[in-house]
CSV table of C-alpha atoms and ligand atoms in Angstrom, one decimal:
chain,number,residue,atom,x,y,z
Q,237,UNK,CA,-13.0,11.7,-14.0
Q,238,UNK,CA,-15.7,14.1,-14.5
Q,239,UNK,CA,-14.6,16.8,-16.5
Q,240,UNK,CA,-16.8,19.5,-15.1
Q,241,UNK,CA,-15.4,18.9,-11.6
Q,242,UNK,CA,-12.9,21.5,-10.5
Q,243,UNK,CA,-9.8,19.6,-11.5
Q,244,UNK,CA,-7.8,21.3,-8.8
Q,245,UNK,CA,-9.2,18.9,-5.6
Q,246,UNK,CA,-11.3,16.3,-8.0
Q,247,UNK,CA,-9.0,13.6,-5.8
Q,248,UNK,CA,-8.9,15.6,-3.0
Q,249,UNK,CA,-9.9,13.7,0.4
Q,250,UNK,CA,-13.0,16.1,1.8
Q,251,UNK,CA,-14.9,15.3,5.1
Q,252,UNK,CA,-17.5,17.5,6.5
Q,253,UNK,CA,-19.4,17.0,10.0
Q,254,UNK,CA,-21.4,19.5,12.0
Q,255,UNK,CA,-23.5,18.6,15.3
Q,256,UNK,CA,-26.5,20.2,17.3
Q,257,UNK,CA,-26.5,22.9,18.6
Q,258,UNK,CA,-24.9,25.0,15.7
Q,259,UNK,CA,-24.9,22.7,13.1
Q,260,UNK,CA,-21.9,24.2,11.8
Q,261,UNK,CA,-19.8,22.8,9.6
Q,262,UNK,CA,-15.9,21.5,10.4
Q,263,UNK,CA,-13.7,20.1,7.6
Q,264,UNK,CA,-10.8,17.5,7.3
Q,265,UNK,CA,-9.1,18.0,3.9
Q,266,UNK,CA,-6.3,15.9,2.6
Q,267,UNK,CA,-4.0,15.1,0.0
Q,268,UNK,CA,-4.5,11.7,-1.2
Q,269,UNK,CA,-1.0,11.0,-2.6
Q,270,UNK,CA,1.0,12.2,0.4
Q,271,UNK,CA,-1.5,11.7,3.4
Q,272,UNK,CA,-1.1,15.5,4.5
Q,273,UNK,CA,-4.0,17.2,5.8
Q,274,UNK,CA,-5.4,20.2,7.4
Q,275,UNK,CA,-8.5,20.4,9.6
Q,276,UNK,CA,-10.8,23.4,9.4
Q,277,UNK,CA,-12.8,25.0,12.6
Q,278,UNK,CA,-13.5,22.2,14.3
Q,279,UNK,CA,-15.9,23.0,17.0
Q,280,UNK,CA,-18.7,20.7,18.5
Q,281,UNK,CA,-17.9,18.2,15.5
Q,282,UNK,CA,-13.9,17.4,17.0
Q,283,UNK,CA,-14.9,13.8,17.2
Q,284,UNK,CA,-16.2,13.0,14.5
Q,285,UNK,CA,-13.1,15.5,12.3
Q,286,UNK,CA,-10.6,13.0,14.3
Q,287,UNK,CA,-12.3,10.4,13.5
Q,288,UNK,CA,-12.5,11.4,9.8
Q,289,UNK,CA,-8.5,11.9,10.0
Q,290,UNK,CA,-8.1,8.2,11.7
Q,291,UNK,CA,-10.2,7.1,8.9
Q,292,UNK,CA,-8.1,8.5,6.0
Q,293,UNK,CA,-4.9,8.0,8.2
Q,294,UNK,CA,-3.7,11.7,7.4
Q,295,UNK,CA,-1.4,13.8,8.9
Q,296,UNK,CA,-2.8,17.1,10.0
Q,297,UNK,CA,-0.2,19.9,9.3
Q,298,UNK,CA,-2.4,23.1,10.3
Q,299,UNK,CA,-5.6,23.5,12.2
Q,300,UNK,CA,-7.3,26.5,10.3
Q,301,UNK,CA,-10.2,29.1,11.2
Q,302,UNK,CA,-12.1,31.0,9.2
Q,303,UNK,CA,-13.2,33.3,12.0
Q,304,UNK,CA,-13.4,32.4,15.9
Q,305,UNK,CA,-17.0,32.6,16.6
Q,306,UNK,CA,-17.3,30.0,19.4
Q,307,UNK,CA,-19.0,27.1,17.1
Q,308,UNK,CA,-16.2,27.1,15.1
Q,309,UNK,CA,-13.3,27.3,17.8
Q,310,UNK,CA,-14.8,24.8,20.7
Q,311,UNK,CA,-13.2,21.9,19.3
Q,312,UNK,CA,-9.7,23.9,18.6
Q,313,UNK,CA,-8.1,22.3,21.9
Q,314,UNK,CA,-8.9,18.4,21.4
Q,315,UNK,CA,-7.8,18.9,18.2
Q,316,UNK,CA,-4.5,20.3,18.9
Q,317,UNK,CA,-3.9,17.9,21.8
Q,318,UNK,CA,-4.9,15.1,19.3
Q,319,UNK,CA,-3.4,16.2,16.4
Q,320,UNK,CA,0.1,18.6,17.3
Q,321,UNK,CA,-0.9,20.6,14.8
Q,322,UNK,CA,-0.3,24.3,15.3
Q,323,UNK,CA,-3.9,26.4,15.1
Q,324,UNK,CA,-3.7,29.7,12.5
Q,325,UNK,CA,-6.2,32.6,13.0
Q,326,UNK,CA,-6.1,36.0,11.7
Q,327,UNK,CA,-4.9,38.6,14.2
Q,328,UNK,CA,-8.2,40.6,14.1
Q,329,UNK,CA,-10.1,37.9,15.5
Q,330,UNK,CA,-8.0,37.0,18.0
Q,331,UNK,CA,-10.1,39.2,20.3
Q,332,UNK,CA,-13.0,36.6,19.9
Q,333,UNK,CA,-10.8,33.8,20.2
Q,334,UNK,CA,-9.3,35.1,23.6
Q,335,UNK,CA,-13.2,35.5,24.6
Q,336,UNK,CA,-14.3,32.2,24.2
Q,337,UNK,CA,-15.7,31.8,27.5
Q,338,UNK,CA,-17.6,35.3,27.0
Q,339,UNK,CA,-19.4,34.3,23.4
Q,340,UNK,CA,-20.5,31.1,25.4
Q,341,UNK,CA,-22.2,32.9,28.2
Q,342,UNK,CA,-24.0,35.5,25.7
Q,343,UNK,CA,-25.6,32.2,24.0
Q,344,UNK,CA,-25.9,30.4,26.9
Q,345,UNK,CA,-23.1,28.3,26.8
Q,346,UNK,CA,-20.5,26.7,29.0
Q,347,UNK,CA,-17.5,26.7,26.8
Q,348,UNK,CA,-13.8,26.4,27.7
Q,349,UNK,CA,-10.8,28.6,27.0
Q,350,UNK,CA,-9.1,27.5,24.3
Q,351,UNK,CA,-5.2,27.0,23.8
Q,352,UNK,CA,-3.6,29.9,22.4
Q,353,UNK,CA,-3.4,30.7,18.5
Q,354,UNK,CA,0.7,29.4,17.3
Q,355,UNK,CA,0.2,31.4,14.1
Q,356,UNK,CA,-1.3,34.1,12.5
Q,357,UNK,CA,-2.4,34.7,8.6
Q,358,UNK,CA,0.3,36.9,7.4
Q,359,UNK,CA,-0.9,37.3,3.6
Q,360,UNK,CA,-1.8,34.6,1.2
Q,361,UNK,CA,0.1,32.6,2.4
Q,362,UNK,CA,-0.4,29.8,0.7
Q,363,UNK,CA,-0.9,26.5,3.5
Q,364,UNK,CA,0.4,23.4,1.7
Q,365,UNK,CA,-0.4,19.8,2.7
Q,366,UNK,CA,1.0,17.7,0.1
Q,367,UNK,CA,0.0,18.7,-2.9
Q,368,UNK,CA,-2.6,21.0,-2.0
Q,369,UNK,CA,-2.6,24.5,-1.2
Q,370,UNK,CA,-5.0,27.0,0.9
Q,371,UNK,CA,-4.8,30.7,-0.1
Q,372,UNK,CA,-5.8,33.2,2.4
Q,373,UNK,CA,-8.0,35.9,1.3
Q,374,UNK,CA,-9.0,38.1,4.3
Q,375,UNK,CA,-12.7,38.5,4.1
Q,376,UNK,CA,-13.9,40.7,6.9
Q,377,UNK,CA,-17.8,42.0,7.6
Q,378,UNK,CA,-19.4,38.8,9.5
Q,379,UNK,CA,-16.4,39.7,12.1
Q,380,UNK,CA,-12.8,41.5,11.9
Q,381,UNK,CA,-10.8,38.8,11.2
Q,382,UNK,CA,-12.8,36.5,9.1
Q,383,UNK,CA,-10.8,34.7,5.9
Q,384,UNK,CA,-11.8,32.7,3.0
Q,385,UNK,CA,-9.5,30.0,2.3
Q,386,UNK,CA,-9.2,28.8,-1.5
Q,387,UNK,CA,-7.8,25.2,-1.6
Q,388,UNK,CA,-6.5,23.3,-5.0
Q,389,UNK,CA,-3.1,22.9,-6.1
Q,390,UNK,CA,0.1,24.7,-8.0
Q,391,UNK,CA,-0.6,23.4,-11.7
Q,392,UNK,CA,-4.3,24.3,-11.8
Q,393,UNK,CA,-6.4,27.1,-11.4
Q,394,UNK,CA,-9.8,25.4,-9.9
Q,395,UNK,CA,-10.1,26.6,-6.0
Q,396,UNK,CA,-12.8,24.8,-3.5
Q,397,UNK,CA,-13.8,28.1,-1.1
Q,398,UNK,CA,-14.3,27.7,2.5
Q,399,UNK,CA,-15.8,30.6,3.4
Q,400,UNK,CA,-16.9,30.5,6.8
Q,401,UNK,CA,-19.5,32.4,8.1
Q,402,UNK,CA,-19.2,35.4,5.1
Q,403,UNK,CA,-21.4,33.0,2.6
Q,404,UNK,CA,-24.2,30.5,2.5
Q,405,UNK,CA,-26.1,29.6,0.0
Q,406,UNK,CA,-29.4,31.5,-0.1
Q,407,UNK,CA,-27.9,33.9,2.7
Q,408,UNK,CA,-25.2,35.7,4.0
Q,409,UNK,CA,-23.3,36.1,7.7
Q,410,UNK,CA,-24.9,37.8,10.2
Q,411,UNK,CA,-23.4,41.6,11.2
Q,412,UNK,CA,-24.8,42.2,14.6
Q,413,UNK,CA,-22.0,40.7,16.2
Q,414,UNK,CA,-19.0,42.2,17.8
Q,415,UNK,CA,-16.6,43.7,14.7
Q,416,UNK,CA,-19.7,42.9,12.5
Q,417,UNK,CA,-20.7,45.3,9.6
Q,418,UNK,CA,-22.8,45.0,6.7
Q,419,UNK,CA,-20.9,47.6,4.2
Q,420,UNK,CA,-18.0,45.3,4.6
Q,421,UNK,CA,-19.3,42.1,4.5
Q,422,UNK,CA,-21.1,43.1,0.9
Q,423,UNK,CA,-18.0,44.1,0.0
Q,424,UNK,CA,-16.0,41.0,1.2
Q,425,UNK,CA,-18.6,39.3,-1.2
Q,426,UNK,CA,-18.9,41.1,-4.4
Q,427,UNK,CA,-14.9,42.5,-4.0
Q,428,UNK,CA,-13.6,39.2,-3.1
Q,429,UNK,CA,-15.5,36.1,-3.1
Q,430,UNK,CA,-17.5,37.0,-6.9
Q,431,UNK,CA,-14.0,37.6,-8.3
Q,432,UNK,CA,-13.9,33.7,-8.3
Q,433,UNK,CA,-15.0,31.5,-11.4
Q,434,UNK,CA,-18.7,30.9,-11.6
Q,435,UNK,CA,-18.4,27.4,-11.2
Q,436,UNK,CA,-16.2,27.7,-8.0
Q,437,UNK,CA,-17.6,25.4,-5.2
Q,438,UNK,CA,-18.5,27.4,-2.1
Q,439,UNK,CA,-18.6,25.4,1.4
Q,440,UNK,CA,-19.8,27.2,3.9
Q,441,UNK,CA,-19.6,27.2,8.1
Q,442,UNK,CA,-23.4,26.3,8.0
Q,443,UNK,CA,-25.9,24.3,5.5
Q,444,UNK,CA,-25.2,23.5,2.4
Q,445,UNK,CA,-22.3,23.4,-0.1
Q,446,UNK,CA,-22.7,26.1,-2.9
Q,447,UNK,CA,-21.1,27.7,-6.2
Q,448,UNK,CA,-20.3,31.4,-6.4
Q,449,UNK,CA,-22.3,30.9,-10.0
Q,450,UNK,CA,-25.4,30.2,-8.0
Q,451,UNK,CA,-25.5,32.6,-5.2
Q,452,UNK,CA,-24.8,35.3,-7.9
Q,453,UNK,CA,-27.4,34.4,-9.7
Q,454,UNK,CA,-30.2,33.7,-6.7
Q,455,UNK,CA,-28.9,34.9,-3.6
Q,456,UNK,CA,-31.6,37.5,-2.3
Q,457,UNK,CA,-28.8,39.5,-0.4
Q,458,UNK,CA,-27.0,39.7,-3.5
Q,459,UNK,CA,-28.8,39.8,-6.7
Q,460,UNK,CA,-29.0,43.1,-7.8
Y,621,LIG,ZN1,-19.5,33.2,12.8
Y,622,LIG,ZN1,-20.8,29.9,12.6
């Protein structure tokens, strides 16, 4: 094993697809010991995140969204049929969510309503599958309700960030949307998100996987 990997998930299982049009990114995370798993936004990508979980024959305990911008929510009722997994949102975005259909037709989109939310975020939680965890960390700005999960386990400290739409690398989420604002998105970033080790792997709803280290250090939004 690598030493400079976050020890945290160096064995976790980690799958990412996105498709056209969004290119958006959904996850399948598991534990390799116990088979447990969560999925994370899947949107266009659903086949390809159940396929993932066929593949690694895991058992999905919690469907989890970072925000419910359509590209990250379209998939949320295959998934659930698919998987019996019960969908978490926060409560502040469940206004999106419950205007799926609406967020299509404003980009042009047929989309279809989705099944509705089983639980909200209620703290850090944390989210365990096996012996992983996801911390929520309520990260608002890019839209209301948008949360950062940090996954890794008990013993150690190392976290891998999903972070939604709130972070890329070399950018940061948009704030033109409904319930976006820039103030609090900076904030969400430098208050939240840069309290994180430097060498904390960022993976982000669109493009390319990060580290808070980096975007601190070249990330035009943010360098000071
Ligand atoms: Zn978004
Ligand atoms: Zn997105």
């Amino acid at each position: 094993m690598n030493a400079k990997m976050g020890a945290g998930a160096a064995h976790m299982i980690l799958e990412t697809r996105a498709v056209p049009p969004f290119m958006k990114n959904g996850f399948v995370l598991g534990c390799e010991t116990t088979r447990e798993g969560v999925v994370i936004d899947p949107g266009d990508d659903v086949d390809l995140l159940l396929d993932a979980v066929r593949e690694h024959d895991l058992s999905i305990r919690y469907i989890l969204l970072t925000h419910a911008h359509l590209d990250h929510i379209t998939g949320v009722g295959r998934a659930k049929a698919a998987l019996g997994a019960p969908v978490v949102l926060h409560r502040d975005d469940n206004f999106l969510y419950d205007a799926v259909v609406q967020q299509g037709q404003m980009f042009g989109f047929q989309v279809e309503r989705q099944p509705p939310v089983d639980r909200f975020y209620d703290g850090p939680g944390p989210w365990t599958f096996g012996k992983y965890s996801a911390w929520v960390y309520h990260t608002p700005g890019h839209c209301p309700g948008g949360v950062c999960l940090a996954v890794g386990t008990a013993e150690a400290t190392a976290r891998d960030l999903f972070v939604g739409d709130t972070l890329f690398a070399g950018s940061i989420g948009r704030t033109d949307l409904p319930g976006g604002d820039m103030e609090t998105l900076l904030q969400s970033i430098r208050g939240v998100l840069f309290s994180f080790p430097d060498d904390t792997a960022v993976y982000s709803g669109h493009g390319e996987k990060t580290t808070i280290g980096k975007e601190k250090r070249t990330n035009p939004f943010l360098v000071v």
